[in-house]
Amino acid sequence: MSPRPEASGRSAARAALALRKSAPVFAALGDDTRLRLVALLCAGGAMSIAQLTLGTDITRQAVTKHLHVLADAGLVHDVRQGRERLWAFAPDRLAEARRSLDAIAAQWDSALLRLKSTVER
Amino acid sequence: MSPRPEASGRSAARAALALRKSAPVFAALGDDTRLRLVALLCAGGAMSIAQLTLGTDITRQAVTKHLHVLADAGLVHDVRQGRERLWAFAPDRLAEARRSLDAIAAQWDSALLRLKSTVER
DNA sequence: TTCGTGAGCAACCTTTTGGTTGCAGGTTAG
DNA sequence: CTAACCTGCAACCAAAAGGTTGCTCACGAA
């Protein structure tokens, strides 16, 4: 009876917790500048703050703040190297967020299926 | 030559656009209350504001504001019915956001692969 | 018709956010 | 050693976000 399609039980509660845990990640991604930073670090490997500021129209300090927001959300981590500080993408939290969205979508699909079967009955 | 694995060309630019488009969706999901609302509407079908306020410790007005934020992000839409107004989940934008996260993850994986092959060479 | 209920609108308040400027501290190249 | 460069910290500011209260309006049932 385990693969039963979500009877509002324990697994739903677990999903809700995972969802609440992903909220800060979504909040961190919900900004153009930060989303761009994530994409950059994701494609180009670790970069310094100065490099990340290049190509932006905001101050280095603003970029620093955004990086800290991303770090607090666990999307990014820093490595000190000499006089620079390199920032790198950290994939774990984003994977969690991805699973959360998948869970929501799956819940929607199953709700649609239930509705359809109810109508046909 | 179309399914070439991302040579930083036109398709990358298209992905960047899709990403920027998803930022408002992530911003809308980046709040505990709204995430909970989305999960509710996703599982339970359309609901009125009064119903959605039940089980929350905030005012009906606050819930209304959150619903408007979600509607602006395209995650939810409303249907007027008599004196009530029902809110329902709208899956399209969330699917787009999901694809955006997938694209980021894929970019990360391919970057790792490139790095690995470079090291081995 | 009248009363109860679900909703809209507007004003207001506090906290957070996104951004800036200015200055001080390490590090590395010449 | 010294100058150039990358970074950190703190103060400050304007705008946006999250929330509340108070009032009004529309609908439905009795």
PDB file of C-alpha atoms (C1' of nucleotides) in Angstrom:
ATOM      1  CA  MET A   1       0.000   0.000   0.000  1.00  0.00           C
ATOM      2  CA  SER A   2       3.007   2.202  -0.047  1.00  0.00           C
ATOM      3  CA  PRO A   3       2.775   3.611  -3.558  1.00  0.00           C
ATOM      4  CA  ARG A   4      -0.689   4.888  -2.829  1.00  0.00           C
ATOM      5  CA  PRO A   5      -1.277   8.232  -4.524  1.00  0.00           C
ATOM      6  CA  GLU A   6      -0.989  10.680  -1.592  1.00  0.00           C
ATOM      7  CA  ALA A   7      -3.770  10.109   0.907  1.00  0.00           C
ATOM      8  CA  SER A   8      -2.863  13.281   2.863  1.00  0.00           C
ATOM      9  CA  GLY A   9      -0.731  11.288   5.297  1.00  0.00           C
ATOM     10  CA  ARG A  10       2.766  11.292   6.628  1.00  0.00           C
ATOM     11  CA  SER A  11       4.463  11.726   3.283  1.00  0.00           C
ATOM     12  CA  ALA A  12       2.463  14.874   2.603  1.00  0.00           C
ATOM     13  CA  ALA A  13       3.726  16.359   5.857  1.00  0.00           C
ATOM     14  CA  ARG A  14       7.303  15.497   4.911  1.00  0.00           C
ATOM     15  CA  ALA A  15       6.824  17.131   1.537  1.00  0.00           C
ATOM     16  CA  ALA A  16       5.472  20.257   3.241  1.00  0.00           C
ATOM     17  CA  LEU A  17       8.600  20.461   5.390  1.00  0.00           C
ATOM     18  CA  ALA A  18      10.868  20.089   2.381  1.00  0.00           C
ATOM     19  CA  LEU A  19       8.860  22.798   0.692  1.00  0.00           C
ATOM     20  CA  ARG A  20       9.184  25.241   3.587  1.00  0.00           C
ATOM     21  CA  LYS A  21      12.921  24.523   3.569  1.00  0.00           C
ATOM     22  CA  SER A  22      13.143  25.544  -0.078  1.00  0.00           C
ATOM     23  CA  ALA A  23      11.502  28.923   0.397  1.00  0.00           C
ATOM     24  CA  PRO A  24      14.799  30.742   1.142  1.00  0.00           C
ATOM     25  CA  VAL A  25      16.335  29.212  -1.980  1.00  0.00           C
ATOM     26  CA  PHE A  26      13.481  30.503  -4.116  1.00  0.00           C
ATOM     27  CA  ALA A  27      13.734  33.890  -2.446  1.00  0.00           C
ATOM     28  CA  ALA A  28      17.430  33.984  -3.277  1.00  0.00           C
ATOM     29  CA  LEU A  29      16.744  33.077  -6.897  1.00  0.00           C
ATOM     30  CA  GLY A  30      13.950  35.619  -7.170  1.00  0.00           C
ATOM     31  CA  ASP A  31      16.185  38.476  -8.234  1.00  0.00           C
ATOM     32  CA  ASP A  32      17.561  39.148 -11.707  1.00  0.00           C
ATOM     33  CA  THR A  33      21.037  40.000 -10.504  1.00  0.00           C
ATOM     34  CA  ARG A  34      21.353  36.960  -8.292  1.00  0.00           C
ATOM     35  CA  LEU A  35      19.923  34.642 -10.914  1.00  0.00           C
ATOM     36  CA  ARG A  36      22.527  35.968 -13.299  1.00  0.00           C
ATOM     37  CA  LEU A  37      25.276  35.412 -10.751  1.00  0.00           C
ATOM     38  CA  VAL A  38      24.175  31.836 -10.234  1.00  0.00           C
ATOM     39  CA  ALA A  39      24.134  31.198 -13.961  1.00  0.00           C
ATOM     40  CA  LEU A  40      27.617  32.698 -14.299  1.00  0.00           C
ATOM     41  CA  LEU A  41      29.134  30.689 -11.482  1.00  0.00           C
ATOM     42  CA  CYS A  42      27.374  27.629 -12.764  1.00  0.00           C
ATOM     43  CA  ALA A  43      28.842  27.922 -16.226  1.00  0.00           C
ATOM     44  CA  GLY A  44      32.195  29.487 -15.555  1.00  0.00           C
ATOM     45  CA  GLY A  45      33.454  27.947 -12.357  1.00  0.00           C
ATOM     46  CA  ALA A  46      34.724  29.946  -9.398  1.00  0.00           C
ATOM     47  CA  MET A  47      35.131  33.707  -9.837  1.00  0.00           C
ATOM     48  CA  SER A  48      36.253  36.629  -7.738  1.00  0.00           C
ATOM     49  CA  ILE A  49      33.992  39.491  -6.720  1.00  0.00           C
ATOM     50  CA  ALA A  50      35.801  41.856  -9.052  1.00  0.00           C
ATOM     51  CA  GLN A  51      35.232  39.512 -11.995  1.00  0.00           C
ATOM     52  CA  LEU A  52      31.579  39.100 -11.104  1.00  0.00           C
ATOM     53  CA  THR A  53      31.150  42.856 -10.859  1.00  0.00           C
ATOM     54  CA  LEU A  54      32.485  43.326 -14.397  1.00  0.00           C
ATOM     55  CA  GLY A  55      29.568  43.449 -16.804  1.00  0.00           C
ATOM     56  CA  THR A  56      27.197  44.719 -14.153  1.00  0.00           C
ATOM     57  CA  ASP A  57      26.013  48.259 -13.629  1.00  0.00           C
ATOM     58  CA  ILE A  58      26.017  48.030  -9.855  1.00  0.00           C
ATOM     59  CA  THR A  59      28.722  48.478  -7.278  1.00  0.00           C
ATOM     60  CA  ARG A  60      31.087  45.814  -6.031  1.00  0.00           C
ATOM     61  CA  GLN A  61      29.492  46.181  -2.615  1.00  0.00           C
ATOM     62  CA  ALA A  62      26.073  45.422  -4.021  1.00  0.00           C
ATOM     63  CA  VAL A  63      27.449  42.298  -5.685  1.00  0.00           C
ATOM     64  CA  THR A  64      29.008  41.318  -2.378  1.00  0.00           C
ATOM     65  CA  LYS A  65      25.648  41.630  -0.655  1.00  0.00           C
ATOM     66  CA  HIS A  66      23.973  39.505  -3.306  1.00  0.00           C
ATOM     67  CA  LEU A  67      26.652  36.872  -2.918  1.00  0.00           C
ATOM     68  CA  HIS A  68      26.022  36.773   0.802  1.00  0.00           C
ATOM     69  CA  VAL A  69      22.315  36.309   0.211  1.00  0.00           C
ATOM     70  CA  LEU A  70      23.095  33.414  -2.109  1.00  0.00           C
ATOM     71  CA  ALA A  71      25.509  31.972   0.458  1.00  0.00           C
ATOM     72  CA  ASP A  72      22.885  32.183   3.210  1.00  0.00           C
ATOM     73  CA  ALA A  73      20.557  30.228   0.964  1.00  0.00           C
ATOM     74  CA  GLY A  74      23.300  27.650   0.463  1.00  0.00           C
ATOM     75  CA  LEU A  75      23.470  28.198  -3.278  1.00  0.00           C
ATOM     76  CA  VAL A  76      27.061  29.373  -3.282  1.00  0.00           C
ATOM     77  CA  HIS A  77      30.164  29.079  -1.154  1.00  0.00           C
ATOM     78  CA  ASP A  78      33.400  31.002  -0.960  1.00  0.00           C
ATOM     79  CA  VAL A  79      37.026  29.964  -0.958  1.00  0.00           C
ATOM     80  CA  ARG A  80      39.666  32.416   0.165  1.00  0.00           C
ATOM     81  CA  GLN A  81      42.715  32.326  -2.022  1.00  0.00           C
ATOM     82  CA  GLY A  82      45.481  34.803  -1.367  1.00  0.00           C
ATOM     83  CA  ARG A  83      44.143  38.283  -1.594  1.00  0.00           C
ATOM     84  CA  GLU A  84      41.069  37.288  -3.517  1.00  0.00           C
ATOM     85  CA  ARG A  85      37.966  35.448  -2.505  1.00  0.00           C
ATOM     86  CA  LEU A  86      36.573  33.059  -5.047  1.00  0.00           C
ATOM     87  CA  TRP A  87      32.901  32.179  -5.144  1.00  0.00           C
ATOM     88  CA  ALA A  88      31.659  28.847  -6.469  1.00  0.00           C
ATOM     89  CA  PHE A  89      28.270  27.342  -7.154  1.00  0.00           C
ATOM     90  CA  ALA A  90      26.984  24.726  -4.682  1.00  0.00           C
ATOM     91  CA  PRO A  91      24.502  22.398  -6.373  1.00  0.00           C
ATOM     92  CA  ASP A  92      22.863  20.643  -3.402  1.00  0.00           C
ATOM     93  CA  ARG A  93      20.256  23.188  -2.377  1.00  0.00           C
ATOM     94  CA  LEU A  94      19.282  23.868  -5.937  1.00  0.00           C
ATOM     95  CA  ALA A  95      18.701  20.164  -6.413  1.00  0.00           C
ATOM     96  CA  GLU A  96      16.430  20.199  -3.366  1.00  0.00           C
ATOM     97  CA  ALA A  97      14.502  23.132  -4.747  1.00  0.00           C
ATOM     98  CA  ARG A  98      14.159  21.298  -8.021  1.00  0.00           C
ATOM     99  CA  ARG A  99      12.699  18.297  -6.219  1.00  0.00           C
ATOM    100  CA  SER A 100      10.268  20.596  -4.420  1.00  0.00           C
ATOM    101  CA  LEU A 101       8.966  21.975  -7.694  1.00  0.00           C
ATOM    102  CA  ASP A 102       8.691  18.446  -9.029  1.00  0.00           C
ATOM    103  CA  ALA A 103       6.667  17.486  -5.970  1.00  0.00           C
ATOM    104  CA  ILE A 104       4.272  20.380  -6.489  1.00  0.00           C
ATOM    105  CA  ALA A 105       3.828  19.513 -10.129  1.00  0.00           C
ATOM    106  CA  ALA A 106       3.251  15.875  -9.273  1.00  0.00           C
ATOM    107  CA  GLN A 107       0.646  16.844  -6.692  1.00  0.00           C
ATOM    108  CA  TRP A 108      -1.123  18.930  -9.311  1.00  0.00           C
ATOM    109  CA  ASP A 109      -1.109  16.096 -11.804  1.00  0.00           C
ATOM    110  CA  SER A 110      -2.487  13.634  -9.308  1.00  0.00           C
ATOM    111  CA  ALA A 111      -5.192  16.109  -8.313  1.00  0.00           C
ATOM    112  CA  LEU A 112      -6.172  16.418 -11.959  1.00  0.00           C
ATOM    113  CA  LEU A 113      -6.308  12.654 -12.272  1.00  0.00           C
ATOM    114  CA  ARG A 114      -8.489  12.336  -9.176  1.00  0.00           C
ATOM    115  CA  LEU A 115     -10.818  15.018 -10.494  1.00  0.00           C
ATOM    116  CA  LYS A 116     -11.096  13.278 -13.835  1.00  0.00           C
ATOM    117  CA  SER A 117     -11.914   9.931 -12.280  1.00  0.00           C
ATOM    118  CA  THR A 118     -14.506  11.573 -10.036  1.00  0.00           C
ATOM    119  CA  VAL A 119     -16.167  13.181 -13.012  1.00  0.00           C
ATOM    120  CA  GLU A 120     -16.211   9.946 -14.960  1.00  0.00           C
ATOM    121  CA  ARG A 121     -17.715   8.037 -12.087  1.00  0.00           C
TER     122      ARG A 121
ATOM    123  CA  MET B   1      24.572  20.208 -35.745  1.00  0.00           C
ATOM    124  CA  SER B   2      21.626  21.392 -33.791  1.00  0.00           C
ATOM    125  CA  PRO B   3      21.895  19.161 -30.744  1.00  0.00           C
ATOM    126  CA  ARG B   4      25.424  20.312 -30.081  1.00  0.00           C
ATOM    127  CA  PRO B   5      26.140  20.477 -26.349  1.00  0.00           C
ATOM    128  CA  GLU B   6      26.006  24.219 -25.639  1.00  0.00           C
ATOM    129  CA  ALA B   7      28.838  26.029 -27.364  1.00  0.00           C
ATOM    130  CA  SER B   8      28.022  29.350 -25.657  1.00  0.00           C
ATOM    131  CA  GLY B   9      26.064  30.447 -28.701  1.00  0.00           C
ATOM    132  CA  ARG B  10      22.535  31.398 -29.523  1.00  0.00           C
ATOM    133  CA  SER B  11      20.907  28.760 -27.375  1.00  0.00           C
ATOM    134  CA  ALA B  12      22.752  30.012 -24.321  1.00  0.00           C
ATOM    135  CA  ALA B  13      21.306  33.462 -24.907  1.00  0.00           C
ATOM    136  CA  ARG B  14      17.852  31.964 -25.200  1.00  0.00           C
ATOM    137  CA  ALA B  15      18.361  30.109 -21.939  1.00  0.00           C
ATOM    138  CA  ALA B  16      19.438  33.349 -20.271  1.00  0.00           C
ATOM    139  CA  LEU B  17      16.226  35.018 -21.398  1.00  0.00           C
ATOM    140  CA  ALA B  18      14.118  32.167 -20.083  1.00  0.00           C
ATOM    141  CA  LEU B  19      16.000  32.437 -16.827  1.00  0.00           C
ATOM    142  CA  ARG B  20      15.367  36.155 -16.440  1.00  0.00           C
ATOM    143  CA  LYS B  21      11.716  35.473 -17.153  1.00  0.00           C
ATOM    144  CA  SER B  22      11.540  33.018 -14.279  1.00  0.00           C
ATOM    145  CA  ALA B  23      12.910  35.405 -11.688  1.00  0.00           C
ATOM    146  CA  PRO B  24       9.469  36.785 -10.727  1.00  0.00           C
ATOM    147  CA  VAL B  25       8.172  33.251 -10.302  1.00  0.00           C
ATOM    148  CA  PHE B  26      10.990  32.404  -7.918  1.00  0.00           C
ATOM    149  CA  ALA B  27      10.425  35.656  -6.059  1.00  0.00           C
ATOM    150  CA  ALA B  28       6.764  34.749  -5.668  1.00  0.00           C
ATOM    151  CA  LEU B  29       7.668  31.293  -4.358  1.00  0.00           C
ATOM    152  CA  GLY B  30      10.254  32.707  -1.991  1.00  0.00           C
ATOM    153  CA  ASP B  31       7.886  33.228   0.885  1.00  0.00           C
ATOM    154  CA  ASP B  32       6.609  30.633   3.321  1.00  0.00           C
ATOM    155  CA  THR B  33       3.021  31.828   3.226  1.00  0.00           C
ATOM    156  CA  ARG B  34       2.847  31.934  -0.557  1.00  0.00           C
ATOM    157  CA  LEU B  35       4.546  28.581  -0.934  1.00  0.00           C
ATOM    158  CA  ARG B  36       1.950  27.144   1.404  1.00  0.00           C
ATOM    159  CA  LEU B  37      -0.851  28.758  -0.609  1.00  0.00           C
ATOM    160  CA  VAL B  38       0.494  27.281  -3.815  1.00  0.00           C
ATOM    161  CA  ALA B  39       0.736  23.843  -2.260  1.00  0.00           C
ATOM    162  CA  LEU B  40      -2.829  24.133  -0.965  1.00  0.00           C
ATOM    163  CA  LEU B  41      -4.305  25.241  -4.267  1.00  0.00           C
ATOM    164  CA  CYS B  42      -2.291  22.596  -6.015  1.00  0.00           C
ATOM    165  CA  ALA B  43      -3.636  19.789  -3.884  1.00  0.00           C
ATOM    166  CA  GLY B  44      -7.120  20.973  -3.093  1.00  0.00           C
ATOM    167  CA  GLY B  45      -8.398  22.668  -6.180  1.00  0.00           C
ATOM    168  CA  ALA B  46      -9.914  26.144  -6.261  1.00  0.00           C
ATOM    169  CA  MET B  47     -10.589  27.837  -2.926  1.00  0.00           C
ATOM    170  CA  SER B  48     -12.011  31.100  -1.697  1.00  0.00           C
ATOM    171  CA  ILE B  49      -9.991  33.687   0.177  1.00  0.00           C
ATOM    172  CA  ALA B  50     -11.868  32.940   3.380  1.00  0.00           C
ATOM    173  CA  GLN B  51     -11.019  29.254   3.090  1.00  0.00           C
ATOM    174  CA  LEU B  52      -7.387  30.023   2.410  1.00  0.00           C
ATOM    175  CA  THR B  53      -7.208  32.348   5.405  1.00  0.00           C
ATOM    176  CA  LEU B  54      -8.459  29.573   7.708  1.00  0.00           C
ATOM    177  CA  GLY B  55      -5.468  27.883   9.306  1.00  0.00           C
ATOM    178  CA  THR B  56      -3.295  30.950   8.927  1.00  0.00           C
ATOM    179  CA  ASP B  57      -2.383  33.428  11.618  1.00  0.00           C
ATOM    180  CA  ILE B  58      -2.546  36.430   9.321  1.00  0.00           C
ATOM    181  CA  THR B  59      -5.400  38.602   8.158  1.00  0.00           C
ATOM    182  CA  ARG B  60      -7.589  38.002   5.159  1.00  0.00           C
ATOM    183  CA  GLN B  61      -6.146  41.163   3.618  1.00  0.00           C
ATOM    184  CA  ALA B  62      -2.643  39.789   3.910  1.00  0.00           C
ATOM    185  CA  VAL B  63      -3.729  36.595   2.185  1.00  0.00           C
ATOM    186  CA  THR B  64      -5.323  38.700  -0.530  1.00  0.00           C
ATOM    187  CA  LYS B  65      -2.070  40.533  -1.096  1.00  0.00           C
ATOM    188  CA  HIS B  66      -0.139  37.280  -1.320  1.00  0.00           C
ATOM    189  CA  LEU B  67      -2.648  35.942  -3.823  1.00  0.00           C
ATOM    190  CA  HIS B  68      -2.172  39.030  -5.955  1.00  0.00           C
ATOM    191  CA  VAL B  69       1.585  38.547  -5.879  1.00  0.00           C
ATOM    192  CA  LEU B  70       1.116  34.968  -7.012  1.00  0.00           C
ATOM    193  CA  ALA B  71      -1.303  36.107  -9.727  1.00  0.00           C
ATOM    194  CA  ASP B  72       1.181  38.699 -10.985  1.00  0.00           C
ATOM    195  CA  ALA B  73       3.747  35.930 -11.259  1.00  0.00           C
ATOM    196  CA  GLY B  74       1.231  33.869 -13.226  1.00  0.00           C
ATOM    197  CA  LEU B  75       1.171  31.065 -10.678  1.00  0.00           C
ATOM    198  CA  VAL B  76      -2.497  31.451  -9.841  1.00  0.00           C
ATOM    199  CA  HIS B  77      -5.656  32.809 -11.385  1.00  0.00           C
ATOM    200  CA  ASP B  78      -9.032  33.772 -10.040  1.00  0.00           C
ATOM    201  CA  VAL B  79     -12.553  32.910 -11.044  1.00  0.00           C
ATOM    202  CA  ARG B  80     -15.425  35.013  -9.754  1.00  0.00           C
ATOM    203  CA  GLN B  81     -18.378  32.949  -8.703  1.00  0.00           C
ATOM    204  CA  GLY B  82     -21.325  34.705  -7.153  1.00  0.00           C
ATOM    205  CA  ARG B  83     -20.178  36.642  -4.152  1.00  0.00           C
ATOM    206  CA  GLU B  84     -17.050  34.585  -3.721  1.00  0.00           C
ATOM    207  CA  ARG B  85     -13.864  34.617  -5.707  1.00  0.00           C
ATOM    208  CA  LEU B  86     -12.166  31.291  -6.173  1.00  0.00           C
ATOM    209  CA  TRP B  87      -8.437  31.007  -6.714  1.00  0.00           C
ATOM    210  CA  ALA B  88      -6.897  28.176  -8.664  1.00  0.00           C
ATOM    211  CA  PHE B  89      -3.385  27.033  -9.415  1.00  0.00           C
ATOM    212  CA  ALA B  90      -1.998  27.725 -12.904  1.00  0.00           C
ATOM    213  CA  PRO B  91       0.710  25.225 -13.790  1.00  0.00           C
ATOM    214  CA  ASP B  92       2.356  26.832 -16.836  1.00  0.00           C
ATOM    215  CA  ARG B  93       4.704  29.292 -15.193  1.00  0.00           C
ATOM    216  CA  LEU B  94       5.774  26.779 -12.620  1.00  0.00           C
ATOM    217  CA  ALA B  95       6.646  24.376 -15.409  1.00  0.00           C
ATOM    218  CA  GLU B  96       8.793  27.073 -16.988  1.00  0.00           C
ATOM    219  CA  ALA B  97      10.552  27.710 -13.695  1.00  0.00           C
ATOM    220  CA  ARG B  98      11.156  24.008 -13.385  1.00  0.00           C
ATOM    221  CA  ARG B  99      12.755  23.944 -16.809  1.00  0.00           C
ATOM    222  CA  SER B 100      14.944  26.883 -15.813  1.00  0.00           C
ATOM    223  CA  LEU B 101      16.269  25.030 -12.799  1.00  0.00           C
ATOM    224  CA  ASP B 102      16.842  21.994 -14.965  1.00  0.00           C
ATOM    225  CA  ALA B 103      18.812  24.146 -17.397  1.00  0.00           C
ATOM    226  CA  ILE B 104      21.010  25.498 -14.607  1.00  0.00           C
ATOM    227  CA  ALA B 105      21.663  22.027 -13.281  1.00  0.00           C
ATOM    228  CA  ALA B 106      22.478  20.772 -16.772  1.00  0.00           C
ATOM    229  CA  GLN B 107      24.883  23.647 -17.286  1.00  0.00           C
ATOM    230  CA  TRP B 108      26.606  22.767 -14.042  1.00  0.00           C
ATOM    231  CA  ASP B 109      26.903  19.127 -15.010  1.00  0.00           C
ATOM    232  CA  SER B 110      28.353  19.934 -18.398  1.00  0.00           C
ATOM    233  CA  ALA B 111      30.826  22.325 -16.796  1.00  0.00           C
ATOM    234  CA  LEU B 112      31.937  19.536 -14.497  1.00  0.00           C
ATOM    235  CA  LEU B 113      32.350  17.202 -17.449  1.00  0.00           C
ATOM    236  CA  ARG B 114      34.423  19.767 -19.345  1.00  0.00           C
ATOM    237  CA  LEU B 115      36.598  20.325 -16.301  1.00  0.00           C
ATOM    238  CA  LYS B 116      37.098  16.606 -15.891  1.00  0.00           C
ATOM    239  CA  SER B 117      38.114  16.100 -19.501  1.00  0.00           C
ATOM    240  CA  THR B 118      40.491  19.061 -19.288  1.00  0.00           C
ATOM    241  CA  VAL B 119      42.156  17.603 -16.219  1.00  0.00           C
ATOM    242  CA  GLU B 120      42.487  14.213 -17.837  1.00  0.00           C
ATOM    243  CA  ARG B 121      44.022  15.668 -20.964  1.00  0.00           C
TER     244      ARG B 121
ATOM    245  C1'  DT C   1     -36.341  43.558   3.273  1.00  0.00           C
ATOM    246  C1'  DT C   2     -32.909  42.794   6.317  1.00  0.00           C
ATOM    247  C1'  DC C   3     -29.062  40.600   8.309  1.00  0.00           C
ATOM    248  C1'  DG C   4     -24.791  38.018   7.902  1.00  0.00           C
ATOM    249  C1'  DT C   5     -20.940  37.038   5.288  1.00  0.00           C
ATOM    250  C1'  DG C   6     -17.289  37.276   1.632  1.00  0.00           C
ATOM    251  C1'  DA C   7     -14.777  40.517  -0.570  1.00  0.00           C
ATOM    252  C1'  DG C   8     -12.563  45.240  -2.219  1.00  0.00           C
ATOM    253  C1'  DC C   9     -10.189  49.640  -1.249  1.00  0.00           C
ATOM    254  C1'  DA C  10      -7.330  52.887   1.047  1.00  0.00           C
ATOM    255  C1'  DA C  11      -4.369  54.599   4.565  1.00  0.00           C
ATOM    256  C1'  DC C  12      -0.920  53.642   7.544  1.00  0.00           C
ATOM    257  C1'  DC C  13       3.092  51.424   9.856  1.00  0.00           C
ATOM    258  C1'  DT C  14       7.387  48.765  10.457  1.00  0.00           C
ATOM    259  C1'  DT C  15      10.931  45.978   8.697  1.00  0.00           C
ATOM    260  C1'  DT C  16      13.587  44.315   4.923  1.00  0.00           C
ATOM    261  C1'  DT C  17      15.886  44.954   0.662  1.00  0.00           C
ATOM    262  C1'  DG C  18      18.826  46.796  -2.804  1.00  0.00           C
ATOM    263  C1'  DG C  19      21.958  50.170  -3.387  1.00  0.00           C
ATOM    264  C1'  DT C  20      25.430  53.788  -2.434  1.00  0.00           C
ATOM    265  C1'  DT C  21      29.648  56.232  -0.440  1.00  0.00           C
ATOM    266  C1'  DG C  22      33.723  56.469   2.362  1.00  0.00           C
ATOM    267  C1'  DC C  23      37.413  54.502   4.588  1.00  0.00           C
ATOM    268  C1'  DA C  24      40.590  50.966   6.454  1.00  0.00           C
ATOM    269  C1'  DG C  25      43.127  46.502   5.919  1.00  0.00           C
ATOM    270  C1'  DG C  26      45.788  42.802   3.516  1.00  0.00           C
ATOM    271  C1'  DT C  27      48.513  40.974  -0.662  1.00  0.00           C
ATOM    272  C1'  DT C  28      51.097  40.865  -4.546  1.00  0.00           C
ATOM    273  C1'  DA C  29      53.920  42.806  -8.298  1.00  0.00           C
ATOM    274  C1'  DG C  30      57.800  45.921  -9.459  1.00  0.00           C
TER     275       DG C  30
ATOM    276  C1'  DC D   1      59.613  49.326   0.114  1.00  0.00           C
ATOM    277  C1'  DT D   2      55.852  51.047  -2.226  1.00  0.00           C
ATOM    278  C1'  DA D   3      52.186  51.443  -5.212  1.00  0.00           C
ATOM    279  C1'  DA D   4      48.281  49.092  -7.158  1.00  0.00           C
ATOM    280  C1'  DC D   5      44.662  46.084  -6.370  1.00  0.00           C
ATOM    281  C1'  DC D   6      41.102  43.158  -4.078  1.00  0.00           C
ATOM    282  C1'  DT D   7      38.385  43.028  -0.301  1.00  0.00           C
ATOM    283  C1'  DG D   8      35.807  44.019   4.341  1.00  0.00           C
ATOM    284  C1'  DC D   9      33.125  46.995   7.351  1.00  0.00           C
ATOM    285  C1'  DA D  10      29.962  50.617   8.688  1.00  0.00           C
ATOM    286  C1'  DA D  11      26.779  54.239   7.993  1.00  0.00           C
ATOM    287  C1'  DC D  12      23.298  55.812   5.465  1.00  0.00           C
ATOM    288  C1'  DC D  13      19.213  56.167   2.186  1.00  0.00           C
ATOM    289  C1'  DA D  14      15.051  55.291  -0.664  1.00  0.00           C
ATOM    290  C1'  DA D  15      11.880  52.123  -2.020  1.00  0.00           C
ATOM    291  C1'  DA D  16       9.422  47.885  -1.570  1.00  0.00           C
ATOM    292  C1'  DA D  17       7.387  44.152   1.182  1.00  0.00           C
ATOM    293  C1'  DG D  18       4.498  42.278   4.695  1.00  0.00           C
ATOM    294  C1'  DG D  19       0.988  43.272   7.710  1.00  0.00           C
ATOM    295  C1'  DT D  20      -2.853  45.725  10.126  1.00  0.00           C
ATOM    296  C1'  DT D  21      -7.144  48.529  10.813  1.00  0.00           C
ATOM    297  C1'  DG D  22     -11.330  50.693   9.275  1.00  0.00           C
ATOM    298  C1'  DC D  23     -14.808  51.384   6.121  1.00  0.00           C
ATOM    299  C1'  DT D  24     -17.690  50.271   2.184  1.00  0.00           C
ATOM    300  C1'  DC D  25     -19.925  47.299  -1.127  1.00  0.00           C
ATOM    301  C1'  DA D  26     -22.258  43.179  -3.057  1.00  0.00           C
ATOM    302  C1'  DC D  27     -24.601  39.017  -2.671  1.00  0.00           C
ATOM    303  C1'  DG D  28     -27.695  35.288  -0.590  1.00  0.00           C
ATOM    304  C1'  DA D  29     -30.615  33.364   2.686  1.00  0.00           C
ATOM    305  C1'  DA D  30     -34.355  33.908   5.990  1.00  0.00           C
TER     306       DA D  30
END
